[in-house]
Structures are given as structure tokens and as C-alpha cells.
Amino acid sequence: MVLTSSANAIVPKMGTEAYDISKSALNHLIRELALRLGPTVRVNGIAPATVVAGSTMFPRHRVIHSLQKYNIEFAESASTEDLRLKLANFYAQRTVIGQPILPLDCARAIAWLAGDESGKTTGHIIPVDGGLPEAFLR
């Protein structure tokens, strides 16, 4: 079993309390389920940073709001996906790797955790965040 958490479980942000708390609780649920269901079922999770590309969580109006919030220049005539890419690149600059997190990155991590290659891994949350320093475990 692989559940999707978030970097926000570790990195709080102003105004996202409900989301952040739910993801922190999910991280603990992953560990609890690993204890309860093991050894028959392995339970792990991924914790991506913001995935903007192709995300329904980022409709055009939300992307524009975020671009304005961060004072990022954009053309109103740009396509929604181009605006998403601009925002994703901004978020990526906060990471060590400096590249946007894509749905495919999350899918690959999930496939690895669900597969035999991670057969000895349970109760863990794998970051898929490009190296977000604020989310490094202390």
C-alpha cells in the first residue's frame, strides 16, 4: 500500500493548517498501518513538494493568484499550462535539484514502493521534493 502525503507534513505554511495537519496525520497513519498490517502488507508513502503541472488543484485562477502573490510576471494571454509551468519553475528554484516535480516523478516513486525492489521497506515516507531543504529530516 502506498499513500500520498506531502512535504507540507514537515514544512508548515501560513494559511494551510488543515492541509498540513492532515498530511502530518497521514504520515503517522502510514507508520501505524505498517505495524498493524505487517508482515503481510507493506505500507509506505510519498511526500511530494508542490506538483503544479497538469494538476486540477491548480486551475487557472489559482495559478494567476499565486503568480501575482510572488510577483512573477506573466502574460494574461498565456495558456493555463504555460502559466502552470512558470509557477512550477518558481517553486523548483526553492529546491536543491531546481526542477519541477511532475506527476511522473510521483508515479515512479509509487511504482518502486509498490514493487518487489522495495520489498524490505515498510513504514516509510519517501520525499519526492527535489531536495526541499526545509523538509530535510532533522
C-alpha atoms as one frame of an Amber mdcrd trajectory, in Angstrom:
protein
   0.000   0.000   0.000   1.340   3.432  -0.931  -0.307   6.628   0.291   0.387
  10.169  -0.891   1.402  12.651   1.765   3.146  15.984   1.189   6.232  17.980
   2.044   3.744  20.162   3.929   3.593  17.453   6.606   7.056  18.688   7.598
   7.062  22.288   6.332   4.215  24.419   7.680   2.877  27.301   5.613   0.717
  30.196   6.726  -2.941  29.592   5.931  -2.690  25.878   5.118  -3.219  24.490
   8.601  -5.928  21.945   7.729  -3.954  20.566   4.776  -0.661  20.449   6.700
  -2.205  18.756   9.727  -3.986  16.179   7.573  -0.713  15.276   5.870   1.142
  15.045   9.205  -1.581  12.698  10.453  -1.292  10.662   7.246   2.450  10.228
   7.853   1.712   8.759  11.259  -1.094   6.604   9.856   1.420   5.107   7.407
   3.613   4.035  10.337   0.639   2.727  12.346  -0.685   0.722   9.387   2.784
  -0.709   8.727   2.779  -2.066  12.295  -0.794  -3.358  12.136  -0.682  -4.926
   8.654   2.893  -6.190   8.536   4.364  -8.516   7.555   1.525  -9.384   5.173
   1.096  -5.848   3.790   3.808  -3.254   3.421   2.639   0.341   3.907   4.660
   3.319   2.702   4.076   6.798   1.374   5.471   9.506  -0.817   5.779  13.152
   0.158   5.977  15.307  -2.937   6.590  19.016  -2.991   4.077  21.066  -4.949
   3.043  19.331  -8.175   1.661  22.035 -10.461   1.959  20.502 -13.933  -1.348
  19.058 -15.029  -2.819  19.360 -11.542  -6.510  20.041 -11.098  -5.541  21.613
  -7.773  -4.114  24.457  -9.842  -6.879  25.832 -12.048  -6.047  28.984 -13.992
  -7.382  31.426 -11.388  -5.316  29.832  -8.606  -2.166  29.838 -10.743  -2.674
  33.513 -11.585  -3.267  34.315  -7.906  -0.002  32.556  -6.971   1.962  34.263
  -9.734   0.675  37.632  -8.534   1.378  36.746  -4.893   5.017  36.001  -5.741
   5.324  38.997  -8.111   6.098  36.761 -11.073   5.492  38.442 -14.419   3.148
  36.670 -16.819   1.016  37.359 -19.857  -2.753  37.065 -19.411  -2.864  35.569
 -22.909  -0.595  32.647 -21.943  -2.144  29.194 -21.832  -3.040  27.738 -18.446
  -0.379  25.059 -18.839   2.276  27.697 -19.665   1.274  29.600 -16.528   1.452
  26.383 -14.506   4.946  25.761 -15.865   6.019  29.267 -14.867   4.733  28.686
 -11.326   6.255  25.189 -11.174   9.641  26.598 -12.191   9.359  29.203  -9.427
   8.660  26.501  -6.839  11.503  24.408  -8.256  14.013  27.163  -7.509  13.394
  26.502  -3.815  14.857  23.005  -4.176  18.361  21.591  -4.433  17.696  19.963
  -7.821  15.916  23.023  -9.234  13.446  21.134 -11.444   9.646  20.999 -11.157
   8.105  17.937  -9.557   5.986  16.156 -12.155   3.191  13.610 -11.775   5.511
  11.082 -13.444   8.090  11.586 -10.661   5.442  10.661  -8.099   4.239   7.711
 -10.166   7.765   6.302 -10.424   8.273   6.539  -6.659   4.910   4.863  -6.058
   5.739   2.091  -8.538   9.053   1.472  -6.779   7.432   1.368  -3.340   4.700
  -0.981  -4.585   7.163  -3.273  -6.337   9.485  -6.058  -5.324  12.610  -3.857
  -5.400  11.462  -2.181  -2.177  10.315  -5.457  -0.643  12.128  -4.771   2.621
  10.725  -1.254   3.053   7.659  -0.503   5.163   6.518   2.334   7.403   8.430
   4.996   5.485   7.617   8.186   3.650   9.825   8.847   0.619  10.304  12.509
  -0.292   9.700  13.396  -3.943  10.512  17.047  -3.450  13.629  17.850  -5.438
  15.585  18.292  -2.227  13.474  20.825  -0.339  15.858  21.929   2.447  13.027
  22.958   4.762  11.726  19.380   4.611  15.059  17.697   5.368  14.516  15.491
   8.412  16.224  16.730  11.498
